Coordinates of C-alpha atoms in Angstrom, one line a residue:
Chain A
X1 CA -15.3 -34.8 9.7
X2 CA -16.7 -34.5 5.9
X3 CA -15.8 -31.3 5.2
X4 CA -12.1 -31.6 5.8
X5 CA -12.6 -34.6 3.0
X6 CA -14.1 -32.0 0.9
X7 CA -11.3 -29.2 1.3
X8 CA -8.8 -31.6 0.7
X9 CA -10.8 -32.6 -2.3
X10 CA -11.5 -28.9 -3.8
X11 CA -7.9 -28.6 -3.0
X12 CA -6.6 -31.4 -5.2
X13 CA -8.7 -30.3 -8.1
X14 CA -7.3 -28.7 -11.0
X15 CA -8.2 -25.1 -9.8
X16 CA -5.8 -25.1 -7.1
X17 CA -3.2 -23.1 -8.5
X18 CA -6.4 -20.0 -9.4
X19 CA -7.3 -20.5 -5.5
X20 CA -3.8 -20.1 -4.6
X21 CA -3.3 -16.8 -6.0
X22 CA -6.4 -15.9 -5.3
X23 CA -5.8 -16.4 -1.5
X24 CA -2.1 -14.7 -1.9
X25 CA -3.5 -11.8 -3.4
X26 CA -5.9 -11.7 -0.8
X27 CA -3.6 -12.0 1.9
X28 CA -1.4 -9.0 0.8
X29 CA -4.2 -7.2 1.2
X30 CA -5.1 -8.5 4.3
X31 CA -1.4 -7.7 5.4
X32 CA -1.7 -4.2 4.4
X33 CA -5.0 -3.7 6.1
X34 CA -3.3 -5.4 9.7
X35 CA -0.5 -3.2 9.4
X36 CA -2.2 0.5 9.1
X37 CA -4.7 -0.6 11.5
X38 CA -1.6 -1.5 14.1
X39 CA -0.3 2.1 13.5
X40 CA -3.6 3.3 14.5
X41 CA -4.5 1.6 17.4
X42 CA -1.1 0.6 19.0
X43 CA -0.1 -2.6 21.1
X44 CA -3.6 -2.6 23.5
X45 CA -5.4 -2.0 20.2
X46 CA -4.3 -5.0 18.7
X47 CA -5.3 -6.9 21.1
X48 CA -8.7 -5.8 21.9
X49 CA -9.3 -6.4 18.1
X50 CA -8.2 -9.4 18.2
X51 CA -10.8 -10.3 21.2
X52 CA -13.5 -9.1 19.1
X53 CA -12.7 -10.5 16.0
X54 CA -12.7 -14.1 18.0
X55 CA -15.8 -13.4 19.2
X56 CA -17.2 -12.6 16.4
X57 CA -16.0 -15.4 14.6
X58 CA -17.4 -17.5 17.2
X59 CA -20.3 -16.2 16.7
X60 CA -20.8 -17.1 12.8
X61 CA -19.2 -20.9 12.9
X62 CA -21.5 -21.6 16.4
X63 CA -24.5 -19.7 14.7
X64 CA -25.3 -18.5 18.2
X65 CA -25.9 -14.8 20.2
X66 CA -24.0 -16.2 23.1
X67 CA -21.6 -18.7 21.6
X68 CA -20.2 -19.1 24.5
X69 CA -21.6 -19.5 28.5
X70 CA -20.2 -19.8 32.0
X71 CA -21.7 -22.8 34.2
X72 CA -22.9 -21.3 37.1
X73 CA -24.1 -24.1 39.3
X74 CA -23.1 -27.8 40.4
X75 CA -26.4 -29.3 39.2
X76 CA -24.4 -31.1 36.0
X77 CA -21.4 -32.3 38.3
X78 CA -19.4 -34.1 37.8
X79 CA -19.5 -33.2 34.0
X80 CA -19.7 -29.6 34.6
X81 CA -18.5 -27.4 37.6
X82 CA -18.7 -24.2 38.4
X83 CA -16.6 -21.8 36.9
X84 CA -15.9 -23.7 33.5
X85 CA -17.3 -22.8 30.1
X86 CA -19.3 -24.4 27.5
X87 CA -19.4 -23.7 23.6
X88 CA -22.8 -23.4 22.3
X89 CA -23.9 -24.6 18.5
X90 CA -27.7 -24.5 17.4
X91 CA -28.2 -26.4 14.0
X92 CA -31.6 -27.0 12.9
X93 CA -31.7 -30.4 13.7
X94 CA -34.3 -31.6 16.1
X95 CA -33.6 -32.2 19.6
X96 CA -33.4 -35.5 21.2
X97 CA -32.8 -37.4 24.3
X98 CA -29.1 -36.7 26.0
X99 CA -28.3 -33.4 24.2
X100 CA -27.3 -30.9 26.7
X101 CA -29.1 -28.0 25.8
X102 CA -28.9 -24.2 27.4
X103 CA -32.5 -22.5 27.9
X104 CA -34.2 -19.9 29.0
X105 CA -37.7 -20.2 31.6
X106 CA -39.7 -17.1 31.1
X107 CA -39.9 -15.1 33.8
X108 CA -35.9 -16.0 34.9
X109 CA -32.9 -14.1 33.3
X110 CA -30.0 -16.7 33.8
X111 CA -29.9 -19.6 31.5
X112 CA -29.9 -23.2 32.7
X113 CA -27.8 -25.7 31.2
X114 CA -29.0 -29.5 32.0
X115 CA -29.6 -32.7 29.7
X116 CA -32.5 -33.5 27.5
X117 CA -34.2 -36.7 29.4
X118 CA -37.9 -37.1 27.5
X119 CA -38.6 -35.8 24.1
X120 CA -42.2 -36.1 22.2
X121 CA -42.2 -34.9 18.8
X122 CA -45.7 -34.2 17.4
X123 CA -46.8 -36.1 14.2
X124 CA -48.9 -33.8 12.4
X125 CA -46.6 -30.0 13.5
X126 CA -43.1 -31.9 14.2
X127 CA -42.7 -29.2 17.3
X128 CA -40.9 -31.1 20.3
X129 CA -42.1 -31.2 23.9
X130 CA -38.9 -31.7 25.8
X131 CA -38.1 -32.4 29.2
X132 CA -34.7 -31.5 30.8
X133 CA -32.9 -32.7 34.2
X134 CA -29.7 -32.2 35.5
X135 CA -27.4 -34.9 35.6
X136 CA -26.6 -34.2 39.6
X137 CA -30.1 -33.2 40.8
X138 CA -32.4 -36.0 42.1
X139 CA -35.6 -35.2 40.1
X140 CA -36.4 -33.6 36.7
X141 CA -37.1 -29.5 35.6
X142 CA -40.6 -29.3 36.4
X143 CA -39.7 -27.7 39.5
X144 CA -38.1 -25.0 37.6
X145 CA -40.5 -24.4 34.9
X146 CA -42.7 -21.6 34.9
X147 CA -46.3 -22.1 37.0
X148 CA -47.8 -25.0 34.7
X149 CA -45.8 -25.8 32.5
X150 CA -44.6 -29.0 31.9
X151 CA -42.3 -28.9 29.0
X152 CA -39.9 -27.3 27.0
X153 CA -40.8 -25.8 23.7
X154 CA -37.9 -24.9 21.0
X155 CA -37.8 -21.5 21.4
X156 CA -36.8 -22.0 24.7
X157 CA -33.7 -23.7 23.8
X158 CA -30.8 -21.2 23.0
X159 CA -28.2 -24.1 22.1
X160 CA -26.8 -27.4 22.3
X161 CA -23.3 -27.7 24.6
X162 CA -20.9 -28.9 21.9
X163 CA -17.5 -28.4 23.8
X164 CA -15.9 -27.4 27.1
X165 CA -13.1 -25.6 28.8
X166 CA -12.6 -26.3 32.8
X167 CA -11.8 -23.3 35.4
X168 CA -11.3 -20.2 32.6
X169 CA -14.7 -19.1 33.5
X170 CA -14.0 -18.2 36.8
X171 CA -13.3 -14.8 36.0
X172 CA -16.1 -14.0 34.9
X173 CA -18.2 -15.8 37.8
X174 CA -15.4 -13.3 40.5
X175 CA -16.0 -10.4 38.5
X176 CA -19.9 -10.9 38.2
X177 CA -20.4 -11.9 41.9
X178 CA -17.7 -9.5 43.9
X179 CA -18.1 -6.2 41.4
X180 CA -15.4 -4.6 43.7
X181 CA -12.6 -6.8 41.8
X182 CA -14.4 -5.5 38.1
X183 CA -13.9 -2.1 39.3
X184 CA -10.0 -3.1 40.9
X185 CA -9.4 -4.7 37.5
X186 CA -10.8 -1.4 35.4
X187 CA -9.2 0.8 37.5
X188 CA -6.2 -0.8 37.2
X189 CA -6.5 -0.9 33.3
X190 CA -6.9 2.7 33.4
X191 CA -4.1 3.3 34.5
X192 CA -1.9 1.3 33.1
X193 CA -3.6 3.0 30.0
X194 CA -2.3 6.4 31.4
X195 CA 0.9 5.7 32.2
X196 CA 2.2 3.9 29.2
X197 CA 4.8 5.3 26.8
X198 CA 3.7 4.0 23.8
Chain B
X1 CA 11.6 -1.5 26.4
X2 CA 12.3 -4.3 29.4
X3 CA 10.4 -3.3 32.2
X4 CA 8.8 -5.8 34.5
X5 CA 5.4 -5.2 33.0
X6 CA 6.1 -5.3 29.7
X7 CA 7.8 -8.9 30.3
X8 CA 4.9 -10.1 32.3
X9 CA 2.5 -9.0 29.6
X10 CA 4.5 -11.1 27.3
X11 CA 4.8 -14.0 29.6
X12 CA 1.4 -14.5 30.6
X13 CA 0.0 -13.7 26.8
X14 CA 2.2 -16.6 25.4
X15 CA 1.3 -19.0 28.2
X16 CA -2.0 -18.5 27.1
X17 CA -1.4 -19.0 23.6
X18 CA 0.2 -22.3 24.8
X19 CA -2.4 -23.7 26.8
X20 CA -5.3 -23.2 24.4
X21 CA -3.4 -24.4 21.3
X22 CA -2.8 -27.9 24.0
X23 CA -6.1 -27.9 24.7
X24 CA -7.4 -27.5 21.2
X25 CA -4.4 -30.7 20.4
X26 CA -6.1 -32.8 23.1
X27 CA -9.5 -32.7 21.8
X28 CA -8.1 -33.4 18.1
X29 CA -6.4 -36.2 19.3
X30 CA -10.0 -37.9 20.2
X31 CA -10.6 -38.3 16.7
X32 CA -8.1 -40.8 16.4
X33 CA -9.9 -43.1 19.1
X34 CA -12.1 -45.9 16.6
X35 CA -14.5 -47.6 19.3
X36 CA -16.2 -50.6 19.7
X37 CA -18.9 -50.7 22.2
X38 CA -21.0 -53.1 22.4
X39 CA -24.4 -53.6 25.1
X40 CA -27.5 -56.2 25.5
X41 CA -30.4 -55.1 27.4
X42 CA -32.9 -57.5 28.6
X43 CA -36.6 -56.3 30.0
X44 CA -36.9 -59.1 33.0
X45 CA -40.2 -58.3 34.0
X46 CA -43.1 -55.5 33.7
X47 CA -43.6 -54.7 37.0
X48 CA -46.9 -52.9 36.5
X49 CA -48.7 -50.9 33.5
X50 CA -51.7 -48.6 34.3
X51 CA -53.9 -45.6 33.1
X52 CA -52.7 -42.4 35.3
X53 CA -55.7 -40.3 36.7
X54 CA -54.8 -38.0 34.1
X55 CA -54.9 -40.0 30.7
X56 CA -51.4 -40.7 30.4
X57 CA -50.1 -44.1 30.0
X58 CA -47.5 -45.2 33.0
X59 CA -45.1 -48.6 33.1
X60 CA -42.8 -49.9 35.6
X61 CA -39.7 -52.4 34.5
X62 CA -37.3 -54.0 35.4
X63 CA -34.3 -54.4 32.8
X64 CA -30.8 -56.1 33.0
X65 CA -28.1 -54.0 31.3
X66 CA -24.8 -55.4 30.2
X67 CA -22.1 -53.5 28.4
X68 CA -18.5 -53.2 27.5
X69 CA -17.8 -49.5 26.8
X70 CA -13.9 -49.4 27.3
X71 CA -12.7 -48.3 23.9
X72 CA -14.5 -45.4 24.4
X73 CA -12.4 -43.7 27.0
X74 CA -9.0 -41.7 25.6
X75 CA -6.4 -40.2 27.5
X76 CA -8.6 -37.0 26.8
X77 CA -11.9 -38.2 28.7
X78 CA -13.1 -37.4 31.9
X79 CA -16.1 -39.0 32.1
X80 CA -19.0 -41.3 30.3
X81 CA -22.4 -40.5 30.8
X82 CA -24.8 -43.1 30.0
X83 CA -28.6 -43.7 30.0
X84 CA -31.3 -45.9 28.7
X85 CA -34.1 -44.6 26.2
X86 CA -36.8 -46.4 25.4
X87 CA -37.8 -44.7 21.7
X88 CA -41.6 -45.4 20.1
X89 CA -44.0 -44.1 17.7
X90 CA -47.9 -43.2 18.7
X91 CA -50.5 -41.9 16.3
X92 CA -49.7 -38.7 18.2
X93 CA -46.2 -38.4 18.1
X94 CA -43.7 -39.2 15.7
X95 CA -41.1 -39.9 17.9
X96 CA -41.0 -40.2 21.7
X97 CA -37.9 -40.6 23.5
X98 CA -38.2 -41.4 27.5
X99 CA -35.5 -42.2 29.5
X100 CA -35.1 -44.7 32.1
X101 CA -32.2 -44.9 33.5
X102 CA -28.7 -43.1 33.9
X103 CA -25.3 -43.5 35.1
X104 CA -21.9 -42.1 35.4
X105 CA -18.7 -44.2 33.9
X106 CA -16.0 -42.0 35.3
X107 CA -12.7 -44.4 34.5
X108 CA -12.6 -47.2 31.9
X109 CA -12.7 -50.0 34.7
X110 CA -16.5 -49.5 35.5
X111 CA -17.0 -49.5 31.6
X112 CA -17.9 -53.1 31.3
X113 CA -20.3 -53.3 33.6
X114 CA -23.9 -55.1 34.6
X115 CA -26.8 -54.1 36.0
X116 CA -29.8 -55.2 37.7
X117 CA -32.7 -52.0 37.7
X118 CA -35.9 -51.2 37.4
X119 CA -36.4 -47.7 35.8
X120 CA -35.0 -44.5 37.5
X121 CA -37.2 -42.5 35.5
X122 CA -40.9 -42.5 35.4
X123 CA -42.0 -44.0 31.7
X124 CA -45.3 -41.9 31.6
X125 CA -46.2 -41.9 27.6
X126 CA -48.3 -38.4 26.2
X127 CA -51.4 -40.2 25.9
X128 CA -52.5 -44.0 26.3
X129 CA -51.3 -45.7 23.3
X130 CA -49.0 -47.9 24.5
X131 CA -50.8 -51.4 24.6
X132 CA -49.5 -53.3 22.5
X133 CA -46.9 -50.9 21.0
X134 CA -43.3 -52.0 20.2
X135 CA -40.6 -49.8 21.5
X136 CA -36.7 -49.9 21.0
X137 CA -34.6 -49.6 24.1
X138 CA -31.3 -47.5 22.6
X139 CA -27.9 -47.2 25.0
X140 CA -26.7 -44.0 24.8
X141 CA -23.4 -42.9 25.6
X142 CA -21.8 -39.0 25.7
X143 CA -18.2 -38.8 25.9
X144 CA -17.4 -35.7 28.1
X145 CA -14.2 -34.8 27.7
X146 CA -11.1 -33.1 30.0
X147 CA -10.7 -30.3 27.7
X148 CA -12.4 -29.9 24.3
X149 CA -15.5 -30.9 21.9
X150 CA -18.0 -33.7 23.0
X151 CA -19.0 -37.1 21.6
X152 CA -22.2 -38.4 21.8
X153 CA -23.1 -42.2 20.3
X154 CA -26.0 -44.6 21.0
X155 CA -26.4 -48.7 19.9
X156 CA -30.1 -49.0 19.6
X157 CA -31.5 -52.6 20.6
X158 CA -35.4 -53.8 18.7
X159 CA -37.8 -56.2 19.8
X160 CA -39.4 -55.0 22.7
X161 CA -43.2 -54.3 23.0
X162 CA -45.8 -53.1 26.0
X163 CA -48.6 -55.8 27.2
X164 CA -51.7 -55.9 25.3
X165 CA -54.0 -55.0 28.7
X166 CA -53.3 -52.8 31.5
X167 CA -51.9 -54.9 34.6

């Protein structure tokens, strides 16, 4: 964990008591900003902002489109069921054996998210043939690939799995796979919407 | 002001609050686990080592594994998966990584453990370069956890090489 070592060292320097002002100044503002903006928008406002700003934010520190994705099979059991999520991170570093990366087959729209079992890194380009499995199916991807193909290339891979939380992607997987619930949940939204006195 | 909706709202928005700042604790608290694995892996025997009809090298082994991976497991871990690589260089690639063999640890009484295999995995090579060639045979281990971020580790154990001749 370097880089808390390094705030706590910038911290201790002798410019801490610039920084501080700096960041109470800044918060004031901040402050300011949060309170006009909750006049506009109201209670519900508030809180859809404050999904998106999450997301967002997820989306800078992960350095990923889709920071986050919703396992939708048992091939990675016991690890992964269905229905949880995983967070996504995709650094520059090279990929090796027993990362478990997400990626893409041309061709297929869902992503697959299974374990890194052969890598071969070229000498002369240093591009990475990789070969993926998942860790509750009997044999390896191949059988998924496209026609041919026997590896993965890099710009197949969207991201690594760096962290997971069981079950809360269940709504997704209900609302996805019985669209009649979406439309309940919307509806019911809607109204609520309507109805409200504030 | 104190209708039943606007409770629940409240409710259900503060449970969630709850639950994610425990979750987010839990996986903390895995940094304060300091392990000390340890592993030996011995190759036994090369079963066979032959040319495949398509130019790739192919070897079959047979390895004994021994480990003790108990400190790894907190009160935060689900599961340990585990595999085998065997890592080498070729005038072709830079690194190759090819593994042989995998398992699932899922309490810290199967963590010390031994082993008797020969390789789940098929150990083709990209090419034929392996007579001869020295290879390391690296224990990897990925903590997966009930809630929260994922380790990863390996120990990485020298000295082994291929047969000079096909057999």
């Amino acid at each position: 964990m370097g880089w808390i070592g390094d705030t706590v060292d910038s911290v201790k320097s002798t410019q801490i008591r610039q920084l501080l002002t700096q960041a109470v100044s800044l918060g004031n503002v901040l402050s300011t900003i949060k309170v006009v903006w909750g006049i506009l928008v109201g209670n519900r406002g508030m809180i859809v902002t404050s999904a998106l700003i999450i997301w967002k934010g997820l989306m800078c520190v992960t350095g990923s489109e889709s920071p986050v994705v919703v396992v939708l099979s048992g091939s990675m059991e016991p690890g992964f069921k269905r229905g949880d999520i995983l967070f996504l991170h995709m650094s520059k570093d090279p990929i090796r054996a027993g990362e478990i990366v997400v990626f893409n087959i041309d061709g297929r729209e869902i992503p697959i998210v299974h374990r890194v079992i052969k890598v071969h890194e070229r000498q002369d380009t240093g591009e990475v043939d990789v070969l993926t499995k998942g860790d509750n199916n009997y044999g390896d991807d191949r059988l998924l690939y496209a026609q041919g193909q026997l590896y993965l290339q890099r710009h197949h891979i969207m991201g690594r799995a760096v962290g997971f939380l069981p079950y809360v992607g269940w709504v997704t997987i209900i609302m996805t796979e019985k669209p009649i619930i979406k439309y309940i949940l919307i509806g019911a939204l809607g109204l609520l919407v309507i109805t409200s006195k504030d | 002001m104190h209708s039943f909706w606007y409770r629940l709202n409240g409710l259900l928005t503060f449970s969630v609050t709850i639950l994610a700042i425990m979750c987010a604790i839990a996986s903390l608290s895995d940094n304060l686990n300091t392990p000390s694995p340890s592993a030996e892996i011995q190759v036994m025997n090369i079963n066979w080592f032959q040319k495949q009809p398509q130019g790739n090298d192919e070897v079959s082994l047979t390895m004994n594994i021994s480990a003790d991976l108990q400190s790894l497991f907190t009160w935060n871990t689900k599961q340990l998966f585990i595999f085998v690589a065997a890592e080498y260089e070729t005038p072709k690639n830079s690194l190759n990584q090819v593994s042989l063999w995998d398992a699932i640890i899922p309490a810290k009484e199967h963590a010390k453990f031994w082993i008797h295999t020969s390789n789940k995995y098929r150990f083709v090579d990209q090419g034929n370069y392996l007579r001869g060639k020295e290879f390391n045979l690296t224990l990897h281990w990925h903590v997966m956890p009930k809630t929260g971020k994922m380790f990863a580790d390996k120990i990485v154990l020298t000295g082994y090489s291929f047969p000079e001749e096909y057999r």
